[in-house]
Coordinates of C-alpha atoms in Angstrom, one line a residue:
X136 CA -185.2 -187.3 -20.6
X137 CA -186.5 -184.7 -23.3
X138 CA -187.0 -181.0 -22.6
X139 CA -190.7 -179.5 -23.5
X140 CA -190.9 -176.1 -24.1
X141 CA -192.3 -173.8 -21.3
X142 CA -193.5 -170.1 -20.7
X143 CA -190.8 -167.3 -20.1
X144 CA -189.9 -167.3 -16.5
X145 CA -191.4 -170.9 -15.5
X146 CA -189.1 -173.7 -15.0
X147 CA -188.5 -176.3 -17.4
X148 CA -190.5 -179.4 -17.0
X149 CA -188.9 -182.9 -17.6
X150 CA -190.9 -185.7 -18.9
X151 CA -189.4 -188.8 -19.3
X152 CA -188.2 -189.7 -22.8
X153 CA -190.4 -193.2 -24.3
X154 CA -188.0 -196.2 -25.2
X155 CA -187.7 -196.0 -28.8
X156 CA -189.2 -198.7 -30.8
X157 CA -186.9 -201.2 -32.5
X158 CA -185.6 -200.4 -35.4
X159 CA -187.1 -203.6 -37.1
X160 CA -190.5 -203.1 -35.8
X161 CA -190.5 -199.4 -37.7
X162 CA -189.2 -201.2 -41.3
X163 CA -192.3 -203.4 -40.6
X164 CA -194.7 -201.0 -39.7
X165 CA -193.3 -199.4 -43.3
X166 CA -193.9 -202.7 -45.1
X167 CA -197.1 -203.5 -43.7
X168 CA -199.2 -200.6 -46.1
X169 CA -197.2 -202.1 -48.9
X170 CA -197.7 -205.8 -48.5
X171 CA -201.6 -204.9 -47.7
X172 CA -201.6 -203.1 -51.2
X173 CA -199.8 -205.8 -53.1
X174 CA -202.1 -208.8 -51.3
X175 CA -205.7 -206.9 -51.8
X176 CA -204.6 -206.7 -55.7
X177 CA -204.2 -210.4 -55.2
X178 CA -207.7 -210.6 -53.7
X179 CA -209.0 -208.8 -57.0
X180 CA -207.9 -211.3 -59.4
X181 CA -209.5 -214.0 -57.2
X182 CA -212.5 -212.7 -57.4
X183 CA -212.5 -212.9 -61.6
X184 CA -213.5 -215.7 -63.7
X185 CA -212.8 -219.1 -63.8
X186 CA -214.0 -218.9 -60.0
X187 CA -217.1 -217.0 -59.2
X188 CA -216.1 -215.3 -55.9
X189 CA -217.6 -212.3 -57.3
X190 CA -218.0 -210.7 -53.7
X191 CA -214.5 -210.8 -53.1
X192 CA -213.7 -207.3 -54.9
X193 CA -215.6 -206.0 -51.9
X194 CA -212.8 -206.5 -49.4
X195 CA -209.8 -206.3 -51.7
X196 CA -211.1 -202.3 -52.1
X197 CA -211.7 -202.2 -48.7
X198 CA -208.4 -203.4 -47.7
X199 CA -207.1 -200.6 -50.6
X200 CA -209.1 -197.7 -48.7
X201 CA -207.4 -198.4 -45.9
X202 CA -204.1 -198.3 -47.2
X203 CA -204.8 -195.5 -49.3
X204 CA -207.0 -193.4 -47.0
X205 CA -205.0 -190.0 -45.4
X206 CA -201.5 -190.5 -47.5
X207 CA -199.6 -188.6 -49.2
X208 CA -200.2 -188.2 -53.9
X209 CA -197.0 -189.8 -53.3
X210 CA -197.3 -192.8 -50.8
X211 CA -200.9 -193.4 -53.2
X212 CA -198.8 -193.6 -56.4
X213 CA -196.5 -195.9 -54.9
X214 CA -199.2 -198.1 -53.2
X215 CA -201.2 -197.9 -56.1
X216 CA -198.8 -199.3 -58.3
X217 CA -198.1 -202.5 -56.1
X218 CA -202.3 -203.0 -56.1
X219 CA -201.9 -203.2 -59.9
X220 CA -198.9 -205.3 -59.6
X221 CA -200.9 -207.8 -57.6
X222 CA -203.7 -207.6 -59.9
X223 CA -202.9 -207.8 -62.9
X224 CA -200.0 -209.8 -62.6
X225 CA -201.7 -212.9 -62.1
X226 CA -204.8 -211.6 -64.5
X227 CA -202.7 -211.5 -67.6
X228 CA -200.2 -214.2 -67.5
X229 CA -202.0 -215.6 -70.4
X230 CA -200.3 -213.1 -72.4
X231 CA -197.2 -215.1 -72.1
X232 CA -198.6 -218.7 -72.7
X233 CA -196.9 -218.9 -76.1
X234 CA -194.3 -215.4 -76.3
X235 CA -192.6 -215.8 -73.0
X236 CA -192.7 -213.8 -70.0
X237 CA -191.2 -210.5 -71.8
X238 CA -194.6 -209.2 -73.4
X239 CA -196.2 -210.1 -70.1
X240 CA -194.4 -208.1 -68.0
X241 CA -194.4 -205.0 -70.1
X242 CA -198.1 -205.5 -70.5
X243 CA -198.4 -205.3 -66.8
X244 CA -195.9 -202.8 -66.0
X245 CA -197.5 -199.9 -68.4
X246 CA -201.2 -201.2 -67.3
X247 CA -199.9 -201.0 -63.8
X248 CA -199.2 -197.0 -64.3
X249 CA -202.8 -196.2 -64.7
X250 CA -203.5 -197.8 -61.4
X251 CA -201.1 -196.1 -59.6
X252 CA -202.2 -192.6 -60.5
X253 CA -205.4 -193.8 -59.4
X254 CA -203.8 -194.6 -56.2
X255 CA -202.4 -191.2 -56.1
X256 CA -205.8 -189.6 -56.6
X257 CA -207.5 -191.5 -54.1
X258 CA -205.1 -190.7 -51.8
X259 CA -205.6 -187.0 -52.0
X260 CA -209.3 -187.4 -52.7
X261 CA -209.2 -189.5 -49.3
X262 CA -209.5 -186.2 -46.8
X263 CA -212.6 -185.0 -48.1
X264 CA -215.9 -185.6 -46.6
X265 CA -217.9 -188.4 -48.8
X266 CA -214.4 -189.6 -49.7
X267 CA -215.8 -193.2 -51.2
X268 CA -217.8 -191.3 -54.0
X269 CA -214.5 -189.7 -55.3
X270 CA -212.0 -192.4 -54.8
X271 CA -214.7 -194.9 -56.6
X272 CA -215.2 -192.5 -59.6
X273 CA -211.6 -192.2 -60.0
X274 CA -211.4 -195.8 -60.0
X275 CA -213.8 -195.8 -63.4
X276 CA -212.0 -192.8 -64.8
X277 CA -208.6 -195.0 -64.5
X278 CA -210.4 -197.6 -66.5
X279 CA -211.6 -195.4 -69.0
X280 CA -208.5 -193.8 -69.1
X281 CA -206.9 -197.2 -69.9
X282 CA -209.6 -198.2 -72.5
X283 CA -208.7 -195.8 -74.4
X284 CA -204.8 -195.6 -74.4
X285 CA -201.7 -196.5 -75.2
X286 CA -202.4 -198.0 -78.5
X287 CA -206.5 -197.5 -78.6
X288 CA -206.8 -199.2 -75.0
X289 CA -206.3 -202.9 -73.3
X290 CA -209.7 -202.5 -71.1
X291 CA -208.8 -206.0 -69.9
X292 CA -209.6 -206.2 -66.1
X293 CA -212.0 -203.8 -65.8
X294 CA -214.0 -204.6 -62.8
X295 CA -217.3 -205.3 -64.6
X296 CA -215.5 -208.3 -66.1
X297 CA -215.4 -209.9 -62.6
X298 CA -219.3 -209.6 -61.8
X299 CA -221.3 -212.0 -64.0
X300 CA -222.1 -214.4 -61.5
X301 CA -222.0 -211.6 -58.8
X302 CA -225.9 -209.6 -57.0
X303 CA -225.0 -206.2 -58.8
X304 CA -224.8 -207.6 -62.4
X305 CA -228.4 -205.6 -63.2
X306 CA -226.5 -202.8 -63.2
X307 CA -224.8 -203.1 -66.2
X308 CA -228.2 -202.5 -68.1
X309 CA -228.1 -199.1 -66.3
X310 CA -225.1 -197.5 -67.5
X311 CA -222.7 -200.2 -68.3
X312 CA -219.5 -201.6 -67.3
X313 CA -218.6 -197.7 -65.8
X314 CA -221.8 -197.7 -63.8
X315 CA -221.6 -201.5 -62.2
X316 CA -217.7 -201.2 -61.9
X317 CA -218.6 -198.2 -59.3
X318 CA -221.0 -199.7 -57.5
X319 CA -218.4 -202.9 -56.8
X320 CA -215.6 -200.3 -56.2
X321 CA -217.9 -197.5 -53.9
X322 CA -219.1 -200.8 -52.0
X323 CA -216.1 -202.0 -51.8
X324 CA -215.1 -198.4 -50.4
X325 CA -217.8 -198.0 -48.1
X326 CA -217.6 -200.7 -46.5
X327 CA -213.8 -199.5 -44.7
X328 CA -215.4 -196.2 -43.8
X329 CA -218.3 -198.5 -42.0
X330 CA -215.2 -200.2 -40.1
X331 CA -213.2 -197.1 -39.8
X332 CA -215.9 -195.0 -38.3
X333 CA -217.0 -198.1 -36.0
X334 CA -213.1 -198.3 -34.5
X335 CA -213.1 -194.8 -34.2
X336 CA -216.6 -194.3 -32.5
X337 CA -215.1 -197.4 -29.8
X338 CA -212.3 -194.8 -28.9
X339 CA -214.0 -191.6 -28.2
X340 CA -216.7 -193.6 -26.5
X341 CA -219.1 -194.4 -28.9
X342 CA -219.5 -190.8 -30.7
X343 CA -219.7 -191.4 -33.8
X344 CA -219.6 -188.3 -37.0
X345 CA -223.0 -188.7 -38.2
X346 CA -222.4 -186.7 -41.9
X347 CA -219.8 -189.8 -42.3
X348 CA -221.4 -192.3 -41.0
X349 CA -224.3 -191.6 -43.2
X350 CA -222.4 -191.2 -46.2
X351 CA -220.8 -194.8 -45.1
X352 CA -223.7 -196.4 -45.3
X353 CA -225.6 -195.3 -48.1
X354 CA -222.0 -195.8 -50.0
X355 CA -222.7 -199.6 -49.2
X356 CA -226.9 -199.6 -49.3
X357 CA -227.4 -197.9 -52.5
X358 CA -225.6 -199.8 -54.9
X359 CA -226.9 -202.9 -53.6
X360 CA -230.5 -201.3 -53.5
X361 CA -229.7 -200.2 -57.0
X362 CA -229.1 -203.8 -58.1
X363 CA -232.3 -205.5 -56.9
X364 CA -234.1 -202.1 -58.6
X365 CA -232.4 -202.9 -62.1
X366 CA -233.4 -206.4 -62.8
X367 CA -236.9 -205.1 -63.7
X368 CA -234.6 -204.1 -66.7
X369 CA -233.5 -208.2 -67.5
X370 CA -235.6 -210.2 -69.4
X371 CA -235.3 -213.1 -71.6
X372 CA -238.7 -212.5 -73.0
X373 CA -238.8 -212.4 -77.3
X374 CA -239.9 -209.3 -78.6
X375 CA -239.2 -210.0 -82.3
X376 CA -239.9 -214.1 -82.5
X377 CA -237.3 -216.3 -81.5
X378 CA -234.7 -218.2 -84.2
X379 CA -232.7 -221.8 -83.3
X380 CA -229.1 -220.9 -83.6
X381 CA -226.1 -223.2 -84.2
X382 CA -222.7 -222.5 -83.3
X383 CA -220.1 -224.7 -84.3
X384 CA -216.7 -225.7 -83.0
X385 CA -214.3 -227.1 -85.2
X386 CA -211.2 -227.9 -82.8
X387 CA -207.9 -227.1 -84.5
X388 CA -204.5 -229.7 -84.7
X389 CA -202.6 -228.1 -81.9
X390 CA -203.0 -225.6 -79.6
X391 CA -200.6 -222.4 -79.5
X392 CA -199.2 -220.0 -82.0
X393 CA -198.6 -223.0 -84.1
X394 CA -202.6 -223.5 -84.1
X395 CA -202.4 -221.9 -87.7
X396 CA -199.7 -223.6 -89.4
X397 CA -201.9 -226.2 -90.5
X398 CA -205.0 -223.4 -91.9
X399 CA -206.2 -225.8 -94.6
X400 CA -207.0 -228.9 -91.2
X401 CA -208.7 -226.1 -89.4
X402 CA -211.4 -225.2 -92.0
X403 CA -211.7 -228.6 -92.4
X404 CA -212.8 -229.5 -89.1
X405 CA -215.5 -227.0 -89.3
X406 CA -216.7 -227.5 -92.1
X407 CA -216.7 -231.6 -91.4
X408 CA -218.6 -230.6 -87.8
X409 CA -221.2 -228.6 -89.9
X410 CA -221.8 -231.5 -91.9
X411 CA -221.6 -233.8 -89.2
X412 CA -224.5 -231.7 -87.3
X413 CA -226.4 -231.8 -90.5
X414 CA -226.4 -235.6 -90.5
X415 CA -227.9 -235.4 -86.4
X416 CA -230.3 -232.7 -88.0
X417 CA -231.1 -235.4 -90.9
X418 CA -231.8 -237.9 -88.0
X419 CA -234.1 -236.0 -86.2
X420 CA -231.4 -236.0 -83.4
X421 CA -231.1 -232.2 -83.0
X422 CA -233.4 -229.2 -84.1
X423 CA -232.9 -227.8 -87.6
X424 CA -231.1 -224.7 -87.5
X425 CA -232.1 -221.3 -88.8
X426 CA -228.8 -220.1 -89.3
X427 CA -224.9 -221.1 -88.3
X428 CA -222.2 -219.0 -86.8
X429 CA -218.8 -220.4 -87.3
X430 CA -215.5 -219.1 -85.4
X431 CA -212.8 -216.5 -86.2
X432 CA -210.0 -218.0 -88.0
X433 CA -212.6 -221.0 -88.8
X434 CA -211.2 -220.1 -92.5
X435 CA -207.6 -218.7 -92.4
X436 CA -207.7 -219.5 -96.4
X437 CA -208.7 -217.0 -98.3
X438 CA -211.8 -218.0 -99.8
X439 CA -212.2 -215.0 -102.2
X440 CA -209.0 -216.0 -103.3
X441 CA -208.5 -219.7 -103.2
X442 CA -211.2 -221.7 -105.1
X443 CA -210.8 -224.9 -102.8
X444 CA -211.6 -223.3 -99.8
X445 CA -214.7 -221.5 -101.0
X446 CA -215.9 -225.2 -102.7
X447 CA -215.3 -226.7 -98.4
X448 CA -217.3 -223.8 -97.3
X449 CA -220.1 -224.1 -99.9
X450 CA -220.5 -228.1 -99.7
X451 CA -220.8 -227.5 -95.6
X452 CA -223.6 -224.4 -96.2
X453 CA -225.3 -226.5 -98.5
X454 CA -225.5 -229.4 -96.5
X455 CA -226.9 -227.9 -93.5
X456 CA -229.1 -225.7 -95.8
X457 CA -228.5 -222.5 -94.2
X458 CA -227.1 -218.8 -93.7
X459 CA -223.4 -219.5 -92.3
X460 CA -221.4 -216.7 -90.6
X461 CA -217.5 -217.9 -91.6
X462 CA -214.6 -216.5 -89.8
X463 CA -212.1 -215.9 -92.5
X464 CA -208.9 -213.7 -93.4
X465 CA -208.7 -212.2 -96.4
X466 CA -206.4 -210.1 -98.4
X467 CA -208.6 -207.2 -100.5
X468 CA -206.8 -204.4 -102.1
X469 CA -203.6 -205.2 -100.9
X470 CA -204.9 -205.1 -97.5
X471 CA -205.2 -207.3 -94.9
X472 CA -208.7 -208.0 -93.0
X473 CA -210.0 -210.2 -90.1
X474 CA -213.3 -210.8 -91.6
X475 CA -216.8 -212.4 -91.1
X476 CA -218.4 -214.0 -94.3
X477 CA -222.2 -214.4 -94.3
X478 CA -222.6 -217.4 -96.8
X479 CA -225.2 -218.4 -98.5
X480 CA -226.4 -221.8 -99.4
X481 CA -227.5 -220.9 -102.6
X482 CA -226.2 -217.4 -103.3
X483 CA -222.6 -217.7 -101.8
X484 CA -220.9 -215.0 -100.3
X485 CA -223.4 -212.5 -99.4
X486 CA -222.3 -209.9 -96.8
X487 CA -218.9 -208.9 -95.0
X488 CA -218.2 -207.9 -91.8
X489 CA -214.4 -206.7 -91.0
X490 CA -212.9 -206.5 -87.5
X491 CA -212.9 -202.6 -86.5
X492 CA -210.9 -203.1 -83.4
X493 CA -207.6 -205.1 -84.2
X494 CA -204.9 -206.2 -81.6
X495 CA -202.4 -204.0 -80.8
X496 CA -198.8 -206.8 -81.3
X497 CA -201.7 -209.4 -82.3
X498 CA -203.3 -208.0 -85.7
X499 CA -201.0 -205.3 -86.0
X500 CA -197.3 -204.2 -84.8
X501 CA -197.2 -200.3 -83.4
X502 CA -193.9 -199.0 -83.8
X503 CA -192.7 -201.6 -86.0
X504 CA -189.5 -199.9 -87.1
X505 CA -188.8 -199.0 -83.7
X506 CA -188.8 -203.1 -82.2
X507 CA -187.1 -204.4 -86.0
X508 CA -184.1 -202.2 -85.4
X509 CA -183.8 -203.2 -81.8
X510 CA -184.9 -207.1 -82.8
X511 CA -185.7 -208.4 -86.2
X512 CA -187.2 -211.5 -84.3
X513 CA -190.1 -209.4 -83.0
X514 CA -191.4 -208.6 -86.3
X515 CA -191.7 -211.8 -87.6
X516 CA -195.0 -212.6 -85.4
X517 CA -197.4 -210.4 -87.6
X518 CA -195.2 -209.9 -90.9
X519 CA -198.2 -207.4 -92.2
X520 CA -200.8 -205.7 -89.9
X521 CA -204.5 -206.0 -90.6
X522 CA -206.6 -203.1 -91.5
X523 CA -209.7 -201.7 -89.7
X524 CA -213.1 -202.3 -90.6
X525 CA -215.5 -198.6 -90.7
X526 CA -218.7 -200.1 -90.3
X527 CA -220.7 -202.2 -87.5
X528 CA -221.2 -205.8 -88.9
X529 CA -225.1 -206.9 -88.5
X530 CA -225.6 -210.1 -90.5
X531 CA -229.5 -210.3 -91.7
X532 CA -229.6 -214.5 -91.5
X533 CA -233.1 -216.1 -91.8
X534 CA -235.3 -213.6 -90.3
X535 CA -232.8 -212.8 -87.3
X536 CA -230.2 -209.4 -87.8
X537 CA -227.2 -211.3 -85.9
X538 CA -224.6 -208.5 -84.8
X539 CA -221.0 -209.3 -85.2
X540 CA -218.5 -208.6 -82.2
X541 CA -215.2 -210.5 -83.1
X542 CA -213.2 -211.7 -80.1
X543 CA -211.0 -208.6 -79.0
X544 CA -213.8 -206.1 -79.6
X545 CA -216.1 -207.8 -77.0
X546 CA -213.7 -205.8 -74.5
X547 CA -215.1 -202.6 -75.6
X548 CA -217.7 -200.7 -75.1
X549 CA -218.1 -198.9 -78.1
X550 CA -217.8 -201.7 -80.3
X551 CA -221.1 -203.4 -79.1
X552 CA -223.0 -200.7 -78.4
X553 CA -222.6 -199.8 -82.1
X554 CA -223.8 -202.9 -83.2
X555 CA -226.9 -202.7 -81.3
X556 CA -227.8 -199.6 -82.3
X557 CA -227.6 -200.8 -85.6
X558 CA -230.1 -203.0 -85.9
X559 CA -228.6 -206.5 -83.8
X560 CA -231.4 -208.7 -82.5
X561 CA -228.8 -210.6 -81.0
X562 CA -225.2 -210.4 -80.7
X563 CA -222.4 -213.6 -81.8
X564 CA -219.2 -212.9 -80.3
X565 CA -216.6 -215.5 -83.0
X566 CA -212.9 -215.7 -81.4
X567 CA -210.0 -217.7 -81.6
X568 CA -208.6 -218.5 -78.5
X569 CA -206.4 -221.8 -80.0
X570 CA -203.4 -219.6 -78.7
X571 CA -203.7 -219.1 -75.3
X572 CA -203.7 -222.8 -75.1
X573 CA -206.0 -223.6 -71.8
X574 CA -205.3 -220.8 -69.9
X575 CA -208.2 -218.5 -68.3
X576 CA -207.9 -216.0 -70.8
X577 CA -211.0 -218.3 -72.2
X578 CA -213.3 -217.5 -69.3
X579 CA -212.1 -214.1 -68.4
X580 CA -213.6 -213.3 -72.2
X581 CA -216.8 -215.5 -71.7
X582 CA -217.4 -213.4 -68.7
X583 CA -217.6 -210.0 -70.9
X584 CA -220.2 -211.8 -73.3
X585 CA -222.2 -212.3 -70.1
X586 CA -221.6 -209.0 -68.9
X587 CA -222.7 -207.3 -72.9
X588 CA -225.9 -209.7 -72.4
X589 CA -227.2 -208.5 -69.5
X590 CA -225.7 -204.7 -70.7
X591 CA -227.8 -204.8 -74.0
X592 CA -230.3 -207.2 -73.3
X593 CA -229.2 -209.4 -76.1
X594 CA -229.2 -212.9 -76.9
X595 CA -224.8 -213.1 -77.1
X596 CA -223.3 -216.7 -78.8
X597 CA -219.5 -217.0 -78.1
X598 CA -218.7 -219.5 -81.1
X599 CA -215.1 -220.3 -80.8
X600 CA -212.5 -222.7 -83.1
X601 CA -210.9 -224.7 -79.5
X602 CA -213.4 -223.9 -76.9
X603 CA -215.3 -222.6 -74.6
X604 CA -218.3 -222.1 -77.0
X605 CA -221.3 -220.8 -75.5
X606 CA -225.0 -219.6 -75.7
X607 CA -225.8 -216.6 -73.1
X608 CA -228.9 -215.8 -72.3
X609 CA -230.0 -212.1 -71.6
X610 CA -230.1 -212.4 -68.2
X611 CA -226.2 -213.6 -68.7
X612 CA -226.8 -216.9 -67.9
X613 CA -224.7 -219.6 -69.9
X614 CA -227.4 -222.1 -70.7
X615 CA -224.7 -224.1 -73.3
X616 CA -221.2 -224.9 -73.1
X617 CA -218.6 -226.9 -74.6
X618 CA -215.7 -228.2 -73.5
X619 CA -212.0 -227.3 -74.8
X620 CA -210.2 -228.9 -77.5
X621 CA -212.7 -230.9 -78.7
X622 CA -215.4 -230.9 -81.7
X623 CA -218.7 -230.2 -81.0
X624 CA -221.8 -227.8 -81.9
X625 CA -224.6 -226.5 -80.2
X626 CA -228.4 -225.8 -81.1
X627 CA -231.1 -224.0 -79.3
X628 CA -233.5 -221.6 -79.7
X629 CA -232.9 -218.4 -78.8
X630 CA -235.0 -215.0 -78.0
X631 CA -234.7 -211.9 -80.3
X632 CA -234.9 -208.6 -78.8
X633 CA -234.9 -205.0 -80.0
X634 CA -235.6 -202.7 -77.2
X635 CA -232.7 -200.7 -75.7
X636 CA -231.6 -201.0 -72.3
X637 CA -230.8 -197.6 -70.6
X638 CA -227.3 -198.2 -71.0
X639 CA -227.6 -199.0 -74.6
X640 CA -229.6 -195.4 -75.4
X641 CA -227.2 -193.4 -72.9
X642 CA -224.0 -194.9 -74.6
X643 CA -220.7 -193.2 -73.0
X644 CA -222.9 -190.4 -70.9
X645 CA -223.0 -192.3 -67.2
X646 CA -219.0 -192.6 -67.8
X647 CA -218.5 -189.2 -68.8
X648 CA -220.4 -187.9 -65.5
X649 CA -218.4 -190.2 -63.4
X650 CA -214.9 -188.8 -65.1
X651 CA -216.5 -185.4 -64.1
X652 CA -217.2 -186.5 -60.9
X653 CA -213.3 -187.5 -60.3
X654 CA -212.3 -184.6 -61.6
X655 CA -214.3 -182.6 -59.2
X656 CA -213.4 -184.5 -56.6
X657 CA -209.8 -184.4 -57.4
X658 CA -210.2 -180.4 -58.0
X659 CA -211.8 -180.5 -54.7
X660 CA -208.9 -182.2 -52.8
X661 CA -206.1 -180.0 -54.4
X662 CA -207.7 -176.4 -53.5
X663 CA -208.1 -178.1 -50.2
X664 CA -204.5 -179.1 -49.7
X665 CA -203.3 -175.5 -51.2
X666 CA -205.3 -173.7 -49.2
X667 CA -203.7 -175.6 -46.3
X668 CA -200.6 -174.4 -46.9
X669 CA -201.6 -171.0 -47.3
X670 CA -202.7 -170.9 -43.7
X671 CA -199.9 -172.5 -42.3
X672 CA -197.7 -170.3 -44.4
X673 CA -199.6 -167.3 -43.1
X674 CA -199.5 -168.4 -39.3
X675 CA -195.3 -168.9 -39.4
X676 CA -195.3 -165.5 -40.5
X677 CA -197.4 -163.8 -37.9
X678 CA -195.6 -165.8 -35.2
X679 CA -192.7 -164.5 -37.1
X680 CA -193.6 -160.8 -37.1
X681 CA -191.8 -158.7 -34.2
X682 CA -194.4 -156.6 -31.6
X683 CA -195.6 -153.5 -32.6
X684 CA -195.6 -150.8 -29.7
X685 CA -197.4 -147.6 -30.4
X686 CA -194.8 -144.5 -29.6
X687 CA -195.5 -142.3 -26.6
X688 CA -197.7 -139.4 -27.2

């Protein structure tokens, strides 16, 4: 029995005290929130490449909102973190294919962080009416957040990456990967508040909160509305002629970090697959090409440097007879570079390109004297760092102005937005993915080419030394693939293009608005919550304050 309070002079009334609940069923009712969090994460990395179940990011954030929606900054952090955990755990493990599970884990555990606050702010943000809007622009501001730091950003597993095959792709020629990563997330958002508000209107008999409900809806109806609006803004169509491009794929001895101890077999095989699509040309087997982009690392020699290498790379230009775009590393004023050559049948070496956005433990080693004093072993993997390149790379081969996006940089915004502005007709992305042996890292990155096609309206080749090579369309469909590990080229003429998508002319503008927008919302949520407590505080202490009596007169 349990005592309720009563007025002065009535007498007490005794309700009868509920059985308590078993103490198992409360640690699982505590569990559940977390498990939801950690599984909806899960769902997330489903839905990105290899497999195309795009729409799956819908319910993950749903599932999210609802364990998110009406906690505590502190029950969000916590929550949030797990939904990272579940994400990107899986997402990454590529990062450990050849280093072991120590990089990995630390990868995921700092990229986890920025989730969590995210979680934290949706959590606060959560209370407010329109609450999708805020908690999907923080989402984006998290992303841009990790794009940028520690170590100049890993923008690996933004949500954008997960929606080439997926209805609201358009929108990346709105604003970008900001602008379609909100419309998955405030989808993904609205559609919990549809099936919150729908439980909720079942309970108090079908009255439903019409501001919400509204707000519900259009959270769900206008991104997809906005989708079907935007492909006016895909086309395929050439605006500045069209040139037959040839990317070839050399293979390389062995898969792995060791891919690279034999440099000299791996130019090799390029150069002998450039000669052996020259012969197929010869034959009348395959269209002639009007130019030939070869991988990065296709030429680990030095060919500045090393007169054999530059006589393997001239025979193979000569005997296809045409601009070639080598992938080499080369050593230039005591520096170290990650460098496209533009090669020239006749001429030579022509033109440069060098990698402006290097590898953070990949290309370079932050805090080397920090990790040699605690292991000299972890040093060894990149004995000198590569420099920075200042200047967008945009290749003038034939009649075509091919912009250069090598491998890593294709995860950034900046770096190929830069190099359309400059002057790119179309856009070849040259990586080396020998390392990561088969593992999905592969398609994860061939889905950003897809996504930058559609996002600039480009033309975007994806010539790799192991595989998957590919020809993208600017609509983002892959109309040519190879297969991994194997030697092979590909030939097709392609559309140049020079207008600018929306995105391309507004650059970093719709993501700046939407960082505003979260940290209005976030603004919004903590004047809320303070003045909260200022009310309470002030209603203790007039039920505190002893009664005034005037004194006689």
């Amino acid at each position: 029995m349990t005592v309720t309070a009563t007025s002065v002079g009535e007498p007490e009334q005794l309700e009868p005290l509920a059985a308590p609940a078993p103490r198992g069923a409360h640690r699982v009712r505590r569990l559940v929130p977390a498990a939801a969090a950690s599984l909806s994460g899960v769902l997330l990395y489903v839905s990105f490449p290899p497999r195309t179940l795009w729409w799956l990011a819908l319910p993950a954030f749903a599932v999210l909102g609802w364990t998110l929606r009406g906690r505590s900054w502190k029950g969000g952090l916590g929550l949030g973190y797990l939904f990272g955990l579940g994400f990107l755990l899986p997402l990454l493990v590529w990062t450990g294919v050849e280093v072991g599970s120590g990089p990995w884990l630390a990868l995921v555990a700092v990229e986890a962080i920025f989730v969590a606050l995210v979680g934290a702010g949706i959590a606060l943000v959560s209370r407010l009416p329109g609450w999708p809007v805020w908690a999907a622009a923080l989402w984006i501001a998290g992303e841009a957040a990790r794009a940028r730091a520690p170590f100049d950003g890993f923008p690996w597993g933004k949500i954008a990456f997960g929606q080439a095959d997926g209805v609201f792709l358009p929108l990346a020629a709105v604003g970008g990967t900001p602008v379609l990563g909100f419309a998955v997330v405030l989808c993904g958002f609205g559609l919990y508040e549809i099936m919150r508000l729908a439980v909720e209107g079942r309970r108090t008999g079908g009255v439903l909160r019409r501001g919400a409900a509204v707000v519900a809806a259009l959270s769900v109806v206008v991104p997809v509305l906005g989708a079907v609006a935007a492909r006016s803004l895909v086309s395929d169509k050439a605006e500045n002629g069209t040139a037959t491009v040839a990317l070839v794929q050399g293979n390389v001895p062995r898969s792995g970090l060791a891919f690279n101890a034999q440099r000299r077999a791996v130019l090799d095989y390029h150069a002998r697959e450039t000669e052996r699509l020259a012969a197929k040309v010869k034959a009348g087997k395959v269209p002639r090409p009007d130019l030939v982009l070869w991988p990065e690392n296709s030429s680990d020699i030095d060919p500045f440097a090393n007169a054999d290498a530059a006589t393997v790379i001239q025979r193979a230009a000569k005997a296809i007879g045409v601009p070639v775009s080598v992938g080499g590393v080369v050593e230039r004023g005591g520096k170290l570079y990650n460098e496209q050559i533009l090669w020239d049948p006749n001429k030579g070496p022509v033109d440069t390109y060098d990698k402006r956005q290097v590898q953070p433990f990949g290309e370079y080693l932050p805090l080397r004297s920090l990790l040699g004093a605690i292991n000299a072993n972890w040093t060894s993997m990149v004995r000198q760092d590569f420099s920075r390149g200042q200047k967008p790379g945009v290749f003038t081969m034939a009649d075509a102005k091919v912009g250069l996006v090598t491998c890593y940089e294709a995860a950034f915004d900046w770096t190929v937005r830069t190099t359309v502005t400059d002057g790119a007709q179309l856009i070849s992305v040259p990586s080396n993915n020998a390392t990561f042996d088969r593992s999905e890292m592969t398609y994860q990155q061939l889905a950003m080419s897809r996504i930058r096609a559609v996002e600039h309206s480009r033309t975007v080749t994806v010539p790799v030394t192991s595989g998957v090579s590919a020809i993208i369309m600017p609509d983002g469909k892959i109309t040519q693939r190879t297969g991994m590990f194997v030697a092979d080229s590909l030939v097709q003429k392609v559309p140049l293009r020079s207008s600018e998508t929306p995105a391309t002319r507004l650059g970093t503008l719709p993501e700046t608005v939407l960082v505003l927008v979260a940290i209005g919302g976030l603004g919004w949520a903590l004047a809320s919550a303070a003045r909260g407590r200022r009310d309470r505080g002030a209603g203790d202490v007039a039920l505190e304050e002893p009664e005034v009596t005037e004194p006689a007169r």
